[in-house]
Tab-separated table of C-alpha atoms in Angstrom:
chain	number	residue	atom	x	y	z
A	146	MET	CA	-0.142	-0.036	0.056
A	147	PRO	CA	1.122	3.345	-0.642
A	148	ASP	CA	0.766	5.835	2.556
A	149	THR	CA	-0.448	5.345	5.840
A	150	TYR	CA	-4.164	5.782	5.752
A	151	LEU	CA	-4.322	2.838	2.573
A	152	ARG	CA	-2.683	0.730	4.843
A	153	ILE	CA	-4.510	1.840	8.054
A	154	SER	CA	-7.800	1.191	6.096
A	155	VAL	CA	-6.743	-2.262	4.372
A	156	ASN	CA	-5.534	-3.623	7.755
A	157	THR	CA	-8.388	-2.494	9.983
A	158	LYS	CA	-10.830	-3.846	6.999
A	159	ALA	CA	-9.302	-7.533	7.216
A	160	ALA	CA	-8.353	-7.994	10.935
A	161	THR	CA	-12.370	-7.087	11.528
A	162	LEU	CA	-13.301	-9.585	9.282
A	163	GLY	CA	-10.744	-12.056	9.765
A	164	VAL	CA	-11.666	-11.885	13.343
A	165	GLY	CA	-15.422	-11.845	13.218
A	166	LEU	CA	-15.369	-14.556	10.574
A	167	LEU	CA	-13.271	-16.919	12.998
A	168	LEU	CA	-15.134	-16.023	15.779
A	169	GLY	CA	-18.234	-16.696	14.426
A	170	GLY	CA	-17.399	-20.428	13.616
A	171	VAL	CA	-16.604	-21.001	16.888
A	172	ALA	CA	-19.634	-19.656	17.598
A	173	PHE	CA	-21.028	-22.803	15.181
A	174	TYR	CA	-18.679	-25.202	16.481
A	175	PHE	CA	-19.223	-25.233	19.575
A	176	TYR	CA	-22.979	-24.040	19.642
A	177	ASP	CA	-23.962	-23.135	23.174
A	178	LEU	CA	-25.629	-20.414	24.380
A	179	SER	CA	-22.779	-19.484	26.532
A	180	THR	CA	-19.436	-19.730	23.790
A	181	THR	CA	-22.143	-18.099	21.109
A	182	SER	CA	-23.084	-14.830	23.593
A	183	ARG	CA	-19.450	-14.264	23.882
A	184	THR	CA	-18.316	-14.658	20.361
A	185	PHE	CA	-21.145	-12.258	19.294
A	186	VAL	CA	-20.430	-9.642	22.322
A	187	ILE	CA	-16.758	-9.916	21.326
A	188	VAL	CA	-17.582	-9.837	17.690
A	189	LEU	CA	-19.863	-6.570	18.324
A	190	PHE	CA	-16.717	-4.794	20.321
A	191	LEU	CA	-14.535	-5.556	17.947
A	192	PHE	CA	-16.809	-3.928	14.580
A	193	LEU	CA	-17.266	-0.552	17.037
A	194	THR	CA	-13.676	-0.044	18.080
A	195	ALA	CA	-11.721	-1.237	15.043
A	196	PRO	CA	-13.365	1.207	13.219
A	197	VAL	CA	-13.352	4.329	15.568
A	198	GLY	CA	-9.122	3.080	16.423
A	199	ALA	CA	-7.874	3.558	13.020
A	200	HIS	CA	-9.706	6.680	12.507
A	201	LEU	CA	-7.756	8.303	15.376
A	202	ILE	CA	-4.961	6.783	14.211
A	203	GLY	CA	-5.655	8.174	10.520
A	204	ARG	CA	-6.352	11.648	12.367
A	205	ALA	CA	-3.495	11.477	14.140
A	206	SER	CA	-1.180	10.796	10.803
A	207	TYR	CA	-3.020	13.613	9.242
A	208	PHE	CA	-1.962	16.272	11.942
A	209	ILE	CA	1.276	15.538	12.014
A	210	GLY	CA	1.699	15.951	8.901
A	211	ASN	CA	2.028	12.559	6.629
A	212	LYS	CA	1.992	12.954	3.293
A	213	LEU	CA	-0.793	11.502	0.749
A	214	TRP	CA	0.088	9.432	-2.146
A	215	ASP	CA	1.513	10.921	-4.870
A	216	LYS	CA	-1.592	9.787	-7.092
A	217	SER	CA	-4.565	10.859	-4.676
A	218	GLN	CA	-6.872	12.363	-6.189
A	219	MET	CA	-7.710	15.313	-3.812
A	220	ASP	CA	-7.310	16.155	0.054
A	221	ASP	CA	-10.916	16.388	1.219
A	222	LEU	CA	-9.441	18.288	4.807
A	223	LYS	CA	-7.134	20.713	2.386
A	224	GLY	CA	-7.579	24.156	4.226
A	225	LYS	CA	-10.739	22.818	6.947
A	226	TYR	CA	-8.667	21.216	9.747
A	227	GLN	CA	-7.588	24.132	12.535
A	228	ARG	CA	-4.267	22.519	13.707
A	229	ASN	CA	-4.098	24.914	16.874
A	230	SER	CA	-7.218	23.681	17.785
A	231	HIS	CA	-7.519	20.288	16.425
A	232	VAL	CA	-10.920	21.294	15.139
A	233	LEU	CA	-12.635	20.336	11.495
A	234	LYS	CA	-14.851	22.944	10.051
A	235	SER	CA	-17.700	21.980	8.589
A	236	GLU	CA	-18.444	23.154	5.047
A	237	ILE	CA	-20.858	26.352	6.353
A	238	ASP	CA	-18.903	27.195	9.296
A	239	ASP	CA	-17.224	30.640	8.872
A	240	THR	CA	-15.574	30.796	12.351
A	241	PRO	CA	-12.349	32.851	11.292
A	242	GLU	CA	-9.588	30.127	11.239
A	243	ASP	CA	-7.643	31.744	14.617
A	244	ASN	CA	-10.780	31.933	16.139
A	245	ILE	CA	-10.857	29.173	18.680
A	246	ASP	CA	-13.637	30.161	21.343
A	247	HIS	CA	-16.266	28.697	19.571
A	248	THR	CA	-14.499	25.305	20.988
A	249	LYS	CA	-15.221	25.829	24.498
A	250	MET	CA	-18.691	25.019	25.210
């Protein structure tokens, strides 16, 4: 894979699918309520946490300045990410770049 972001995506998908199918096979093989419920909870936990972890790693990677692949078509976050406050501006947000007061609630 050519850059960090694609490697994160591919590894997360492969690991989540692989472990999910493996645990599905375990639940099918043992076929009792205790094992099936435990494997279901583990798969649910994995499906909820793996993408979040990959997103956080990707966000940190973007923040420290890892470059995109040379053949990437576009950088969707370019000009929208405030490096001083770690806030991603939306399309309709008209807050000035140097104003970080809007992050305090």
